[in-house]
Coordinates of N, CA and C in Angstrom, one line a residue:
X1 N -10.4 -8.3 -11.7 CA -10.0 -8.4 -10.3 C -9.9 -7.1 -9.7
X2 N -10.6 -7.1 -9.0 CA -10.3 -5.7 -7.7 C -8.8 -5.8 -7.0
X3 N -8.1 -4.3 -7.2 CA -7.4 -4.4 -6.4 C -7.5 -3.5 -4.7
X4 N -7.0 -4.4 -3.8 CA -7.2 -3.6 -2.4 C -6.3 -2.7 -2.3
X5 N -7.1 -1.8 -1.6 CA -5.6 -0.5 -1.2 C -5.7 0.0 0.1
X6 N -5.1 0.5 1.0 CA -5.1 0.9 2.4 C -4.5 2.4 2.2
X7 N -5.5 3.2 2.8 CA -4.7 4.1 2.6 C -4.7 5.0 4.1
X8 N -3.7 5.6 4.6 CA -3.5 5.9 6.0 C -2.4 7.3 5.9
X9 N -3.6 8.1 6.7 CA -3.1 9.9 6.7 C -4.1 10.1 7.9
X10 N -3.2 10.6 8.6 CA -4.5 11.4 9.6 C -5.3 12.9 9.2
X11 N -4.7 13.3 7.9 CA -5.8 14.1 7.1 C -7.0 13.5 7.1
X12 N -8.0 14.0 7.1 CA -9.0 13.1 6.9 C -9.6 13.7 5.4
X13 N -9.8 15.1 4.8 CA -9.6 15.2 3.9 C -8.4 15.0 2.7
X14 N -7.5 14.4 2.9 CA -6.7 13.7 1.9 C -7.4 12.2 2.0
X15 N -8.1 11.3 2.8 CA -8.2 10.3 2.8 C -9.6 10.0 2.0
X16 N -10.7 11.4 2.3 CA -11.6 11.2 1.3 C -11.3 11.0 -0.1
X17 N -10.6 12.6 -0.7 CA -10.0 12.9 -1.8 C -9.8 11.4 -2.7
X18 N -8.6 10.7 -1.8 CA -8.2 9.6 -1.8 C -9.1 8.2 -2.3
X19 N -9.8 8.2 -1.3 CA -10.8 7.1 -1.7 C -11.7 7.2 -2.7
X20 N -12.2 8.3 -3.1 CA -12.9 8.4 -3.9 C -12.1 8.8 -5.7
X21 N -10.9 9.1 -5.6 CA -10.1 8.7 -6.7 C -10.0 7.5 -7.5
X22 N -9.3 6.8 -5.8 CA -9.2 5.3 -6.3 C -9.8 4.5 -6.2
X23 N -11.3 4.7 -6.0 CA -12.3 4.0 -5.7 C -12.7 4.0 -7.1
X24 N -13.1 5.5 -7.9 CA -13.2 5.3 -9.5 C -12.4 5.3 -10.6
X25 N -11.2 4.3 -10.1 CA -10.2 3.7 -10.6 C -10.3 2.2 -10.4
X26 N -11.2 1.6 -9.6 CA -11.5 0.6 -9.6 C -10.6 -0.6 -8.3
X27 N -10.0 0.6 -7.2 CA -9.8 0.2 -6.2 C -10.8 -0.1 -5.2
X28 N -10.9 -1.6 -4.6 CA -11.3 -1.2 -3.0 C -10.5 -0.8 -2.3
X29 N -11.2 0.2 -1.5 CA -10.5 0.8 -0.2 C -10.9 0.9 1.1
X30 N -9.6 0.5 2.0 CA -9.6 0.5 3.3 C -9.1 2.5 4.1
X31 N -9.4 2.7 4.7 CA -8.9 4.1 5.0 C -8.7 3.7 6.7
X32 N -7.7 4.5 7.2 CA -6.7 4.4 8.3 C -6.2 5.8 9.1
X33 N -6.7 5.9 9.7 CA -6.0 7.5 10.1 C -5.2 8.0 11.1
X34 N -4.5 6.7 11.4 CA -2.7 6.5 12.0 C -2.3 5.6 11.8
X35 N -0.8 5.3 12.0 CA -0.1 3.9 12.1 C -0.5 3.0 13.0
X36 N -1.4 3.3 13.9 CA -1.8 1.7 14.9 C -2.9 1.2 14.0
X37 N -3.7 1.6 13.6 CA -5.0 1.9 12.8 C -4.5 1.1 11.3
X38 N -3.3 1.2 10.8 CA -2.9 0.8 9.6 C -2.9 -0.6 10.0
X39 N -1.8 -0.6 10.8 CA -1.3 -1.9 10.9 C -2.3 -2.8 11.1
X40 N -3.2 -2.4 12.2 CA -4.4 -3.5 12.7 C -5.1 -4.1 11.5
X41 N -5.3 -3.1 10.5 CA -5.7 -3.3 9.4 C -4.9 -4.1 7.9
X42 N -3.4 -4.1 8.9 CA -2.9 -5.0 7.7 C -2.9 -6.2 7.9
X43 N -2.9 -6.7 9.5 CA -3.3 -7.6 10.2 C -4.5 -8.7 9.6
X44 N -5.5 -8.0 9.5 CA -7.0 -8.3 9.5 C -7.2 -8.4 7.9
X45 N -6.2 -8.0 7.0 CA -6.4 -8.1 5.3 C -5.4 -8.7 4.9
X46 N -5.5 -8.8 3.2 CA -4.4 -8.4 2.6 C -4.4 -7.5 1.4
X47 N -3.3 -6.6 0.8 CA -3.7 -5.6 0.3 C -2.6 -5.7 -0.7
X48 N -2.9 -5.2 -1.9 CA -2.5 -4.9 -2.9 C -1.5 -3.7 -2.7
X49 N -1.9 -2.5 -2.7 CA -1.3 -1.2 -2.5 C -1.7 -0.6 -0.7
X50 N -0.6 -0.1 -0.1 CA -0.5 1.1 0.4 C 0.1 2.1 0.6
X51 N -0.9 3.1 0.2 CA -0.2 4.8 0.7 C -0.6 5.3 1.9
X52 N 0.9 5.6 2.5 CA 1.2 6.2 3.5 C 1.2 7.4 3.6
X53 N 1.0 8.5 4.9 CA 1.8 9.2 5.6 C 2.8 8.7 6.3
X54 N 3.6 9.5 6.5 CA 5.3 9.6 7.3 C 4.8 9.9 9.0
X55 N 4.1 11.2 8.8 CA 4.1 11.7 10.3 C 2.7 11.5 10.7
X56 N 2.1 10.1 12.0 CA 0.6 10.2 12.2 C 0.6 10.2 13.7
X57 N 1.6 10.5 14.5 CA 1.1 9.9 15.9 C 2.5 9.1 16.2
X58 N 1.7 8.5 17.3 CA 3.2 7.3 17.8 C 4.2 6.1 16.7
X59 N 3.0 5.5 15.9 CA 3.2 4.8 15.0 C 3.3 5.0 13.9
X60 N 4.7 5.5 13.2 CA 4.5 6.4 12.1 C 4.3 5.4 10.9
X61 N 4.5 6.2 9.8 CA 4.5 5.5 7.5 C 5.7 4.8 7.7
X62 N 6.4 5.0 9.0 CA 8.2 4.2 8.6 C 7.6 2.8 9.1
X63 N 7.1 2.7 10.3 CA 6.3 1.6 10.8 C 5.4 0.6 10.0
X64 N 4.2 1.3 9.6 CA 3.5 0.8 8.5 C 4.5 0.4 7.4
X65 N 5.5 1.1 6.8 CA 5.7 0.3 5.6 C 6.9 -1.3 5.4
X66 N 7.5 -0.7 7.2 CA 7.8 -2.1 7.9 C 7.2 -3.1 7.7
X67 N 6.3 -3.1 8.6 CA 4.8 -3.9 8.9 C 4.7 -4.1 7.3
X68 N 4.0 -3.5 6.3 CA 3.9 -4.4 5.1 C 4.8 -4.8 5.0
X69 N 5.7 -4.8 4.3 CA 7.0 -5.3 3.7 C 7.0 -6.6 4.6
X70 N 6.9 -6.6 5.6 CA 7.0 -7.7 6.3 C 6.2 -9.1 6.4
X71 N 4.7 -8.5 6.4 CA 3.7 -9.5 5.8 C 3.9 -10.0 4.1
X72 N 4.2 -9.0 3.5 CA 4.4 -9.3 1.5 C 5.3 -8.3 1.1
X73 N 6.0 -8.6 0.6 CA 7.2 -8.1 0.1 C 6.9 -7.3 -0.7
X74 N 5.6 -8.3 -1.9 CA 5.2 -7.7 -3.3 C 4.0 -6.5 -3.3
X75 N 3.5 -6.1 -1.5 CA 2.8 -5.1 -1.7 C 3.8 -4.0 -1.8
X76 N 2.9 -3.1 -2.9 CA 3.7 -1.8 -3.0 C 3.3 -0.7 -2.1
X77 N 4.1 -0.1 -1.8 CA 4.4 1.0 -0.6 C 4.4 2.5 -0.8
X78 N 3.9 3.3 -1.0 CA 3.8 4.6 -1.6 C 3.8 5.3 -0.4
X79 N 4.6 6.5 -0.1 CA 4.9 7.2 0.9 C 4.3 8.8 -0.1
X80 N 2.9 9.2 0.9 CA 2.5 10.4 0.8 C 3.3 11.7 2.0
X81 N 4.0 12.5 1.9 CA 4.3 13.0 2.8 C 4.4 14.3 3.0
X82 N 4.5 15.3 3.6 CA 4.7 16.8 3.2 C 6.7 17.0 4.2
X83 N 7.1 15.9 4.3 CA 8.6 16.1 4.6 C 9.5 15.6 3.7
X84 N 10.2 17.3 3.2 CA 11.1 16.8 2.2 C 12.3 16.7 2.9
X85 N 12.6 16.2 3.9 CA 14.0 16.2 4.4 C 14.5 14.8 3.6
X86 N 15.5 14.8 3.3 CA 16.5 13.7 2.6 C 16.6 12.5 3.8
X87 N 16.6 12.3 4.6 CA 16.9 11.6 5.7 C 15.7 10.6 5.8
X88 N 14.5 11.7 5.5 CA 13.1 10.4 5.6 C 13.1 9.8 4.8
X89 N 13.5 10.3 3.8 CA 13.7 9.8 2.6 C 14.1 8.6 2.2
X90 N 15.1 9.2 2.5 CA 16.5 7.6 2.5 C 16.0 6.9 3.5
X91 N 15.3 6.8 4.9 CA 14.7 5.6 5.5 C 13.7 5.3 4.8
X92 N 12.6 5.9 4.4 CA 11.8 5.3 3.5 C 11.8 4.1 2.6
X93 N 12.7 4.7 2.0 CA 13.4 3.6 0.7 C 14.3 2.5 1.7
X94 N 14.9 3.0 2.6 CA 15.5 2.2 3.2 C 15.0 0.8 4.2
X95 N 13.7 1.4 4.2 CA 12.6 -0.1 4.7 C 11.7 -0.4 3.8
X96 N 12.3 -0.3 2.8 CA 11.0 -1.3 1.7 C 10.0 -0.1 0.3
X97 N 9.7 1.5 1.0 CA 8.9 2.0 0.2 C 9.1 2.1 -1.2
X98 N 8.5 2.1 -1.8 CA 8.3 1.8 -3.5 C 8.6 3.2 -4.4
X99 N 7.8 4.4 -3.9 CA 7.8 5.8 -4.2 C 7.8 6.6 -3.2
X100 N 8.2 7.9 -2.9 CA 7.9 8.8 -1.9 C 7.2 10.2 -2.8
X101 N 6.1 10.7 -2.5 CA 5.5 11.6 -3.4 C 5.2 13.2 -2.2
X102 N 5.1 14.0 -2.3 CA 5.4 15.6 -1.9 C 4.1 15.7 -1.4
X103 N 3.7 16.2 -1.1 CA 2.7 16.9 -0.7 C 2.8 18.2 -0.7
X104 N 2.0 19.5 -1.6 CA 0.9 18.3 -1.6 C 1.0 17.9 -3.5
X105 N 0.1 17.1 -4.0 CA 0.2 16.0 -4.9 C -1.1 15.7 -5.9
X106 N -1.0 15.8 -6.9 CA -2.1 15.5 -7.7 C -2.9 14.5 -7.8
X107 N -3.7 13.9 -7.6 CA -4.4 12.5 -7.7 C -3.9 11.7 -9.0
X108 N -3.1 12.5 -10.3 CA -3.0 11.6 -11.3 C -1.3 11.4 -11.1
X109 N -0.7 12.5 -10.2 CA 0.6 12.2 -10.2 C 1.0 10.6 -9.3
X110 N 0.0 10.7 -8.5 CA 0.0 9.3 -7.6 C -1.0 8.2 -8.5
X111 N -1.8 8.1 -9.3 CA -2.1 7.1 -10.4 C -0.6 7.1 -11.3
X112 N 0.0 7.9 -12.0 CA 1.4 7.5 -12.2 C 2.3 6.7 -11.9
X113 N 2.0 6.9 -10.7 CA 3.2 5.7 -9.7 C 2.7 4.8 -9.4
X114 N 1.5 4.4 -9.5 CA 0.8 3.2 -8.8 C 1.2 2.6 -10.0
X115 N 0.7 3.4 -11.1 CA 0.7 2.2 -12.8 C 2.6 2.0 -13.2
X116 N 3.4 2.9 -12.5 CA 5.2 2.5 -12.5 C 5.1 1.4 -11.5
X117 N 4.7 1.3 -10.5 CA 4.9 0.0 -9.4 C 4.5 -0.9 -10.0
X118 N 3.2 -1.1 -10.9 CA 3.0 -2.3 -11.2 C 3.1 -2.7 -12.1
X119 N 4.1 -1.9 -13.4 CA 4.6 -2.5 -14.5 C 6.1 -3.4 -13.7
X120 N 6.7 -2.3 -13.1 CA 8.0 -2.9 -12.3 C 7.9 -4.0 -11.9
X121 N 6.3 -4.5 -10.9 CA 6.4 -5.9 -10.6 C 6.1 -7.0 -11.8
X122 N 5.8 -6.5 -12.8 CA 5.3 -7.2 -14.0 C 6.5 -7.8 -14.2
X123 N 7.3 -6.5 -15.4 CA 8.4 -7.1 -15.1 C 9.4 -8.2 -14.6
X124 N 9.8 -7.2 -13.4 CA 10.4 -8.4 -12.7 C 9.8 -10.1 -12.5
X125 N 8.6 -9.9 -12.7 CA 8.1 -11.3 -12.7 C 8.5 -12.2 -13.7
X126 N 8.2 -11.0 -15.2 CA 8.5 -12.1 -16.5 C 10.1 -12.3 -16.0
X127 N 11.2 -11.4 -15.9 CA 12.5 -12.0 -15.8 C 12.9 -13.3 -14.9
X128 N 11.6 -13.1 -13.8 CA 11.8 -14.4 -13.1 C 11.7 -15.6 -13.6
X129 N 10.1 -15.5 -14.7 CA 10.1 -17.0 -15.2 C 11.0 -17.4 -16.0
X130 N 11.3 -16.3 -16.8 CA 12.1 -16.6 -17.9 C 13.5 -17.2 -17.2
X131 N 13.6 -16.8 -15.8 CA 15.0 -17.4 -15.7 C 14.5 -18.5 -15.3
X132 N 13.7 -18.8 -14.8 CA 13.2 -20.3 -14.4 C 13.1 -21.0 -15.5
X133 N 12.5 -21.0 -16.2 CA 13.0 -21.5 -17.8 C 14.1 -21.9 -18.3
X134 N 14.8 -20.5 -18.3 CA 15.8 -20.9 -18.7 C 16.8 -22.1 -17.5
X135 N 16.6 -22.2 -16.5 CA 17.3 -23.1 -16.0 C 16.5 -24.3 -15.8
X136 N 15.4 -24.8 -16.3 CA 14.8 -25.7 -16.0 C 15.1 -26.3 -17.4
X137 N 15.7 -25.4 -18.9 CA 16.3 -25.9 -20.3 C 17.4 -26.6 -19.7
X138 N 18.1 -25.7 -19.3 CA 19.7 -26.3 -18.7 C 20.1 -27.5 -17.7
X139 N 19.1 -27.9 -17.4 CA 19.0 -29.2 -16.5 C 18.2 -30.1 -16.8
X140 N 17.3 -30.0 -17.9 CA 16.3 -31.0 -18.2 C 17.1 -31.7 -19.4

C-alpha cells in the first residue's frame, strides 16, 4: 500500500529535497507551497502524513495542522520549522502536531519520526482492540 504524504514549505528547495526522499521511500507525494495551498489540497485528498512549515504566508503550519487534525485525527502531523521559540512549540503540540523537527534537518532524522508516528499509531491501535476484547469477554 502507498502511503500519501503532503508536504508544504514555501522553500521550494526543501520541497524538492523532500519529495524525492520520500518518494524513494515509497511515498506518494503531494507538494504545497503555503497554507492556503495545503489546505485546498487536504480538501481535495486524503493523506497519510503531513509535514509542515510554521511560517508560509497568511495561512500558516498552525493552520494546516488544524485543518488536518480536523479532517483525521489519525493523520500524522510533522512540523518542519526553523523557529525554535518554545511558544510555537507548545501551540504546535497544542493543536494536534505529532513531532516538531529544527531546521535545518536531515532527511533520515525526519524518516525517524515518521517510522516513531507510526509504530505509536500501531500501538495504540493494538491497545484499542485488545480493550475491545477484553470488554466484549466481560459482557458476552
Amino acid at each position: 500500500m502507498v502511503l500519501k504524504a503532503l508536504v508544504a514549505d514555501d522553500d521550494e528547495m526543501i520541497l524538492e529535497i523532500l519529495e524525492y526522499f520520500l518518494e524513494s521511500k515509497g511515498y506518494d507525494i503531494t507538494k504545497a507551497t503555503d497554507g492556503d495551498q495545503a489546505i485546498g489540497k487536504l480538501n481535495a485528498e486524503d493523506f497519510d502524513l503531513v509535514i509542515t512549515d510554521l511560517r508560509m504566508g497568511p495561512t500558516s503550519g498552525f493552520d494546516v495542522i488544524r485543518y488536518a487534525k480536523d479532517i483525521n485525527s489519525n493523520t500524522t502531523v510533522i512540523i518542519i520549522t526553523g523557529s525554535c521559540d518554545s511558544a510555537d512549540k507548545f501551540e504546535a503540540f497544542h493543536h494536534g502536531a505529532d513531532d516538531y523537527i529544527l531546521k535545518p534537518f536531515s532527511p533520515s532524522d525526519l524518516l525517524v519520526s515518521i517510522q516513531f508516528q507510526k509504530y505509536r499509531q500501531y500501538v495504540a491501535s493494538e491497545f484499542t482492540l485488545e480493550g475491545e476484547r477484553r470488554a466484549a469477554n466481560v459482557s458476552g
